[in-house]
CSV table of C-alpha atoms and ligand atoms in Angstrom, one decimal:
chain,number,residue,atom,x,y,z
A,1,UNK,CA,122.4,91.8,76.9
A,2,UNK,CA,119.1,93.0,75.5
A,3,UNK,CA,115.5,91.8,76.1
A,4,UNK,CA,111.9,92.8,75.9
A,5,UNK,CA,109.2,91.4,78.1
A,6,UNK,CA,105.5,92.0,78.6
A,7,UNK,CA,103.4,91.5,81.7
A,8,UNK,CA,99.8,92.3,82.5
A,9,UNK,CA,98.4,93.6,85.8
A,10,UNK,CA,96.5,91.3,88.1
A,11,UNK,CA,93.5,92.1,90.2
A,12,UNK,CA,93.3,90.5,93.7
A,13,UNK,CA,90.0,88.9,94.6
A,14,UNK,CA,91.4,88.0,98.0
A,15,UNK,CA,93.7,90.8,98.9
A,16,UNK,CA,97.3,91.2,100.0
A,17,UNK,CA,97.2,93.9,102.6
A,18,UNK,CA,100.0,94.0,105.2
A,19,UNK,CA,103.6,92.9,105.5
A,20,UNK,CA,105.1,90.3,107.8
A,21,UNK,CA,108.6,91.6,107.0
A,22,UNK,CA,108.9,95.1,105.6
A,23,UNK,CA,112.6,94.9,104.7
A,24,UNK,CA,112.1,91.7,102.7
A,25,UNK,CA,108.7,92.8,101.5
A,26,UNK,CA,107.1,89.5,102.6
A,27,UNK,CA,103.2,89.7,102.7
A,28,UNK,CA,101.4,89.1,106.0
A,29,UNK,CA,98.6,87.2,104.2
A,30,UNK,CA,98.0,84.9,101.3
A,31,UNK,CA,96.2,86.3,98.3
A,32,UNK,CA,94.3,85.1,95.1
A,33,UNK,CA,94.2,87.1,91.9
A,34,UNK,CA,93.3,87.1,88.2
A,35,UNK,CA,95.8,88.1,85.6
A,36,UNK,CA,94.4,90.3,82.9
A,37,UNK,CA,95.1,90.2,79.1
A,38,UNK,CA,94.4,93.5,77.4
A,39,UNK,CA,96.2,95.9,79.8
A,40,UNK,CA,99.9,95.5,79.5
A,41,UNK,CA,103.4,96.9,80.4
A,42,UNK,CA,106.2,96.3,77.9
A,43,UNK,CA,109.7,96.6,79.3
A,44,UNK,CA,112.8,97.0,77.1
A,45,UNK,CA,116.1,96.5,78.8
A,46,UNK,CA,119.7,96.6,77.8
A,47,UNK,CA,122.7,96.1,79.9
A,48,UNK,CA,125.4,98.4,78.5
A,49,UNK,CA,129.0,98.5,79.8
A,50,UNK,CA,129.3,102.1,78.5
A,51,UNK,CA,126.7,103.5,80.8
A,52,UNK,CA,127.7,105.3,84.0
A,53,UNK,CA,124.4,104.7,85.8
A,54,UNK,CA,121.0,103.0,85.3
A,55,UNK,CA,118.6,105.0,83.2
A,56,UNK,CA,114.8,104.6,83.3
A,57,UNK,CA,112.1,106.0,81.0
A,58,UNK,CA,108.4,105.4,81.7
A,59,UNK,CA,106.1,106.1,78.7
A,60,UNK,CA,108.8,108.1,77.0
A,61,UNK,CA,109.7,110.3,80.0
A,62,UNK,CA,112.7,110.0,82.3
A,63,UNK,CA,111.5,108.7,85.7
A,64,UNK,CA,114.3,109.3,88.3
A,65,UNK,CA,111.9,108.8,91.2
A,66,UNK,CA,111.4,105.2,90.4
A,67,UNK,CA,115.0,104.5,89.5
A,68,UNK,CA,116.2,103.3,92.9
A,69,UNK,CA,113.5,100.6,93.1
A,70,UNK,CA,114.3,99.4,89.6
A,71,UNK,CA,118.0,99.4,90.2
A,72,UNK,CA,117.6,97.4,93.3
A,73,UNK,CA,115.4,94.9,91.5
A,74,UNK,CA,118.0,94.6,88.7
A,75,UNK,CA,120.7,93.9,91.4
A,76,UNK,CA,118.6,91.1,92.8
A,77,UNK,CA,118.1,89.5,89.3
A,78,UNK,CA,121.5,90.1,87.7
A,79,UNK,CA,123.8,90.6,90.7
A,80,UNK,CA,125.5,93.8,91.9
A,81,UNK,CA,128.5,93.3,89.6
A,82,UNK,CA,126.2,93.7,86.5
A,83,UNK,CA,126.6,96.4,83.9
A,84,UNK,CA,124.3,99.4,84.2
A,85,UNK,CA,121.0,99.2,82.3
A,86,UNK,CA,118.9,101.3,80.0
A,87,UNK,CA,115.3,100.5,80.8
A,88,UNK,CA,112.2,101.7,78.9
A,89,UNK,CA,108.7,100.9,80.2
A,90,UNK,CA,105.5,101.5,78.3
A,91,UNK,CA,102.0,100.8,79.6
A,92,UNK,CA,98.6,101.1,77.8
A,93,UNK,CA,96.8,102.1,81.0
A,94,UNK,CA,97.1,104.8,83.8
A,95,UNK,CA,100.1,104.2,86.1
A,96,UNK,CA,100.3,104.7,89.9
A,97,UNK,CA,96.5,105.0,90.3
A,98,UNK,CA,95.5,101.7,91.8
A,99,UNK,CA,95.5,99.8,88.6
A,100,UNK,CA,98.4,97.5,89.6
A,101,UNK,CA,100.9,99.1,87.2
A,102,UNK,CA,103.8,98.2,89.6
A,103,UNK,CA,102.7,94.6,89.4
A,104,UNK,CA,103.0,94.4,85.6
A,105,UNK,CA,106.1,96.6,85.6
A,106,UNK,CA,108.2,94.6,88.0
A,107,UNK,CA,106.9,91.2,86.6
A,108,UNK,CA,108.1,92.4,83.1
A,109,UNK,CA,111.3,93.8,84.5
A,110,UNK,CA,112.5,90.6,86.2
A,111,UNK,CA,111.7,88.5,83.0
A,112,UNK,CA,113.6,91.0,80.8
A,113,UNK,CA,116.5,91.3,83.1
A,114,UNK,CA,116.8,87.6,83.6
A,115,UNK,CA,117.0,87.0,79.9
A,116,UNK,CA,119.3,90.0,79.1
A,117,UNK,CA,121.7,89.0,81.9
A,118,UNK,CA,121.5,85.2,81.2
A,119,UNK,CA,120.8,84.6,84.9
A,120,UNK,CA,118.6,81.6,84.3
A,121,UNK,CA,116.3,82.0,87.3
A,122,UNK,CA,113.2,79.8,87.1
A,123,UNK,CA,109.7,81.2,87.1
A,124,UNK,CA,109.2,80.7,90.9
A,125,UNK,CA,112.5,82.4,91.7
A,126,UNK,CA,111.6,85.3,89.4
A,127,UNK,CA,108.2,85.6,91.1
A,128,UNK,CA,110.0,86.0,94.4
A,129,UNK,CA,112.4,88.6,93.0
A,130,UNK,CA,109.4,90.6,91.6
A,131,UNK,CA,107.6,90.2,94.9
A,132,UNK,CA,110.5,91.7,96.7
A,133,UNK,CA,110.1,94.9,94.6
A,134,UNK,CA,106.2,94.9,94.7
A,135,UNK,CA,104.3,92.2,96.5
A,136,UNK,CA,101.5,92.0,93.9
A,137,UNK,CA,104.1,91.7,91.1
A,138,UNK,CA,104.8,88.1,92.0
A,139,UNK,CA,101.3,87.1,90.9
A,140,UNK,CA,101.7,88.6,87.4
A,141,UNK,CA,104.3,86.0,86.5
A,142,UNK,CA,101.5,83.5,86.3
A,143,UNK,CA,98.3,83.0,84.1
A,144,UNK,CA,94.6,82.9,85.0
A,145,UNK,CA,93.7,82.5,88.6
A,146,UNK,CA,96.8,82.8,90.8
A,147,UNK,CA,97.4,82.0,94.4
A,148,UNK,CA,100.2,83.5,96.5
A,149,UNK,CA,101.1,81.7,99.7
A,150,UNK,CA,103.1,83.9,102.1
A,151,UNK,CA,105.6,81.8,104.1
A,152,UNK,CA,107.8,83.0,107.0
A,153,UNK,CA,110.8,83.3,104.8
A,154,UNK,CA,109.6,83.2,101.2
A,155,UNK,CA,106.5,83.2,99.0
A,156,UNK,CA,105.1,80.5,96.8
A,157,UNK,CA,103.1,81.4,93.7
A,158,UNK,CA,101.1,79.2,91.4
A,159,UNK,CA,98.3,79.2,88.9
A,160,UNK,CA,95.3,77.3,90.3
A,161,UNK,CA,93.1,77.5,87.2
A,162,UNK,CA,93.8,78.7,83.7
A,163,UNK,CA,92.0,81.3,81.6
A,164,UNK,CA,90.1,78.8,79.5
A,165,UNK,CA,88.7,77.0,82.5
A,166,UNK,CA,86.6,80.0,83.6
A,167,UNK,CA,86.9,82.9,81.1
A,168,UNK,CA,85.7,85.7,83.4
A,169,UNK,CA,85.9,89.3,82.2
A,170,UNK,CA,87.0,92.5,84.0
A,171,UNK,CA,85.6,96.0,83.4
A,172,UNK,CA,87.7,98.7,85.1
A,173,UNK,CA,85.9,102.0,85.8
A,174,UNK,CA,88.5,104.7,85.9
A,175,UNK,CA,87.3,107.5,88.2
A,176,UNK,CA,90.5,109.5,88.6
A,177,UNK,CA,93.9,109.5,87.0
A,178,UNK,CA,97.2,110.5,88.5
A,179,UNK,CA,99.2,109.2,91.5
A,180,UNK,CA,97.5,108.0,94.7
A,181,UNK,CA,97.8,110.2,97.8
A,182,UNK,CA,99.4,107.4,99.9
A,183,UNK,CA,101.6,104.6,98.5
A,184,UNK,CA,100.4,101.0,99.1
A,185,UNK,CA,103.5,100.3,101.1
A,186,UNK,CA,103.0,103.2,103.5
A,187,UNK,CA,99.3,102.5,103.8
A,188,UNK,CA,100.0,98.8,104.7
A,189,UNK,CA,102.5,99.8,107.4
A,190,UNK,CA,100.1,102.4,108.8
A,191,UNK,CA,97.3,99.9,108.8
A,192,UNK,CA,99.3,97.3,110.8
A,193,UNK,CA,100.5,99.9,113.3
A,194,UNK,CA,97.2,101.8,113.9
A,195,UNK,CA,94.1,100.0,112.7
A,196,UNK,CA,92.1,98.2,115.5
A,197,UNK,CA,90.8,95.9,112.8
A,198,UNK,CA,94.1,94.7,111.5
A,199,UNK,CA,94.4,91.6,113.7
A,200,UNK,CA,90.9,90.4,112.6
A,201,UNK,CA,91.9,90.9,109.0
A,202,UNK,CA,94.9,88.6,109.5
A,203,UNK,CA,92.9,86.0,111.4
A,204,UNK,CA,90.1,85.7,108.8
A,205,UNK,CA,92.2,85.6,105.6
A,206,UNK,CA,92.8,81.8,105.4
A,207,UNK,CA,89.1,81.1,105.6
A,208,UNK,CA,88.3,83.7,102.9
A,209,UNK,CA,91.0,82.2,100.7
A,210,UNK,CA,89.6,78.7,101.1
A,211,UNK,CA,86.1,79.8,100.1
A,212,UNK,CA,87.5,81.6,97.0
A,213,UNK,CA,89.7,78.7,96.0
A,214,UNK,CA,86.7,76.3,96.2
A,215,UNK,CA,84.6,78.8,94.2
A,216,UNK,CA,87.2,78.9,91.5
A,217,UNK,CA,87.6,75.1,91.3
A,218,UNK,CA,83.8,74.8,91.1
A,219,UNK,CA,83.2,77.8,88.8
A,220,UNK,CA,80.7,79.0,91.4
A,221,UNK,CA,80.3,82.7,90.6
A,222,UNK,CA,77.9,83.6,93.4
A,223,UNK,CA,80.3,82.1,96.0
A,224,UNK,CA,83.3,83.9,94.6
A,225,UNK,CA,81.3,87.2,94.3
A,226,UNK,CA,80.2,87.1,98.0
A,227,UNK,CA,83.7,86.3,99.4
A,228,UNK,CA,85.6,88.7,97.1
A,229,UNK,CA,83.3,91.7,97.9
A,230,UNK,CA,83.5,90.9,101.6
A,231,UNK,CA,87.3,90.6,101.5
A,232,UNK,CA,87.6,93.9,99.6
A,233,UNK,CA,85.4,95.8,102.0
A,234,UNK,CA,87.2,94.4,105.0
A,235,UNK,CA,90.5,95.5,103.6
A,236,UNK,CA,89.2,99.0,103.1
A,237,UNK,CA,87.7,98.9,106.7
A,238,UNK,CA,91.2,98.2,108.0
A,239,UNK,CA,92.3,101.3,106.1
A,240,UNK,CA,89.4,103.5,107.2
A,241,UNK,CA,90.1,102.5,110.8
A,242,UNK,CA,93.8,103.6,110.6
A,243,UNK,CA,95.2,106.8,112.0
A,244,UNK,CA,95.3,109.0,110.1
A,245,UNK,CA,92.6,107.2,108.0
A,246,UNK,CA,93.4,106.0,104.5
A,247,UNK,CA,90.5,106.6,102.1
A,248,UNK,CA,91.2,105.8,98.4
A,249,UNK,CA,87.6,106.1,97.3
A,250,UNK,CA,85.9,109.1,95.7
A,251,UNK,CA,82.2,109.8,95.0
A,252,UNK,CA,82.4,108.0,91.7
A,253,UNK,CA,83.8,104.9,93.3
A,254,UNK,CA,80.7,104.7,95.5
A,255,UNK,CA,78.4,105.5,92.5
A,256,UNK,CA,80.0,102.6,90.7
A,257,UNK,CA,79.3,100.3,93.6
A,258,UNK,CA,75.6,101.4,93.4
A,259,UNK,CA,75.7,100.6,89.7
A,260,UNK,CA,77.0,97.1,90.4
A,261,UNK,CA,74.3,96.6,93.1
A,262,UNK,CA,71.6,97.6,90.5
A,263,UNK,CA,73.1,95.2,87.9
A,264,UNK,CA,73.1,92.4,90.5
A,265,UNK,CA,69.5,93.1,91.3
A,266,UNK,CA,68.7,92.8,87.6
A,267,UNK,CA,70.3,89.3,87.6
A,268,UNK,CA,73.6,90.1,85.9
A,269,UNK,CA,76.6,88.0,87.0
A,270,UNK,CA,78.9,90.7,88.3
A,271,UNK,CA,80.7,91.8,91.5
A,272,UNK,CA,83.1,94.5,92.4
A,273,UNK,CA,86.5,94.9,93.9
A,274,UNK,CA,88.6,98.0,94.7
A,275,UNK,CA,92.3,98.2,95.4
A,276,UNK,CA,94.6,101.0,96.7
A,277,UNK,CA,93.0,103.6,94.4
A,278,UNK,CA,89.6,105.0,93.4
A,279,UNK,CA,89.0,102.7,90.4
A,280,UNK,CA,86.3,100.1,90.6
A,281,UNK,CA,87.0,96.7,89.0
A,282,UNK,CA,83.9,94.8,88.0
A,283,UNK,CA,84.4,91.0,87.6
A,284,UNK,CA,81.7,89.6,85.3
A,285,UNK,CA,80.5,86.4,83.7
A,286,UNK,CA,81.2,86.7,79.9
A,287,UNK,CA,77.5,87.2,79.1
A,288,UNK,CA,77.3,90.2,81.5
A,289,UNK,CA,80.4,92.1,80.2
A,290,UNK,CA,78.6,94.3,77.7
A,291,UNK,CA,75.8,95.4,80.1
A,292,UNK,CA,78.3,96.0,82.9
A,293,UNK,CA,80.5,98.2,80.7
A,294,UNK,CA,77.6,100.2,79.4
A,295,UNK,CA,76.2,100.8,82.9
A,296,UNK,CA,79.6,101.9,84.3
A,297,UNK,CA,80.2,104.1,81.3
A,298,UNK,CA,76.9,105.9,82.2
A,299,UNK,CA,77.8,106.2,85.9
A,300,UNK,CA,78.4,109.7,87.2
A,301,UNK,CA,82.1,110.5,87.6
A,302,UNK,CA,83.4,107.7,85.5
A,303,UNK,CA,86.1,109.0,83.1
A,304,UNK,CA,86.4,105.9,81.0
A,305,UNK,CA,86.2,102.1,81.2
A,306,UNK,CA,88.7,99.4,80.2
A,307,UNK,CA,87.7,95.9,79.4
A,308,UNK,CA,89.8,92.8,79.7
A,309,UNK,CA,89.7,89.0,79.7
A,310,UNK,CA,92.0,86.8,81.7
A,311,UNK,CA,95.5,86.4,80.4
A,312,UNK,CA,98.9,84.9,80.5
A,313,UNK,CA,101.8,85.5,82.8
A,314,UNK,CA,104.9,87.6,82.1
A,315,UNK,CA,106.8,86.5,79.1
A,316,UNK,CA,109.6,87.5,76.6
A,317,UNK,CA,108.7,89.3,73.4
A,318,UNK,CA,110.8,89.5,70.2
A,319,UNK,CA,112.8,92.8,70.3
A,320,UNK,CA,111.3,95.3,67.7
B,1,LIG,C1,96.6,93.3,96.1
B,1,LIG,N1,97.3,95.7,96.6
B,1,LIG,O1,96.5,92.2,96.6
B,1,LIG,C2,96.5,94.5,97.1
B,1,LIG,C3,95.1,95.0,97.3
B,1,LIG,C4,96.5,96.9,96.7
B,1,LIG,C5,95.2,96.5,97.4
B,1,LIG,O2,99.1,94.6,96.3
B,1,LIG,O3,104.1,97.5,99.1
B,1,LIG,O4,102.2,97.8,95.0
B,1,LIG,O5,104.9,97.3,96.7
B,1,LIG,O6,104.4,95.2,98.0
B,1,LIG,O7,102.2,95.3,95.4
B,1,LIG,C6,99.3,96.8,96.0
B,1,LIG,O8,100.5,96.8,96.6
B,1,LIG,O9,102.6,96.8,97.3
B,1,LIG,C7,98.6,95.6,96.3
B,1,LIG,P1,104.1,96.7,97.8
B,1,LIG,P2,101.9,96.6,95.9
B,1,LIG,O10,96.7,93.5,94.9
């Protein structure tokens, strides 16, 4: 009745933005991501027949605002006739700030709940259950380069290349901490309803994904860099064109983009991507990681940088 699981966030190179079914949280587009290794969420979970309700702590503090989403996810994994659960989540990076903390949290939650309840869902089923809670979480069940295919009724997720096949590195430039002004869910719904660019975004996604998939299979960094930056900037253009507009960037985000452009001009193997928050994620060839981190550390407005390789999917840990 007790389990501990760990999952790492993932960073999308071809982005999930938009929902084909809001109630079932089915993505409108396919996506491709990399799973990280050194940032993590560890989820301890115990089903306890003595409890009168579910209880959630995030980094040692009660988190009632997130409890409903967590309880619903536990119902999906363990059934509504389950015992109530005591859930403790710890992360070693800022939460709710565009660093994909909900991805690692829900991926770890479904793995821990499945084990504690003895539900016996397979990995693909757990990915779907995590995705119902947070679309990007489905990808954190898997290692390395991960593709999510969004069907009409359900998603399929798989690893298309492992960490060792192409050991890219990620440097995250943290430019602001604290929760984002508009949740991803709300921002996606607003984008679909109001952005004149949303239909083009949907139309072009399959072509972007094909280019990125080929680039990963061929270890073609320049090809991946070009399509990933383009896909990221298109996603943000959809948001900027929404009413009211959704702008997650700050001045330091743009300063970081200029830093990346300068590094590229100097011949370093690096590109950027930005999610629903003001942090810039630099994806680098291993030999460029040190120079990229040093340059982002020096960039005006950067609070700190985090460095990661590519890592494994969500998995059980031994209870402490
Ligand atoms: C992604 N993002 O592919 C995209 C790019 C943010 C920008 O998936 O509404 O928290 O809970 O399914 O998973 C962040 O959205 O959204 C996200 P919901 P989620 O990583």
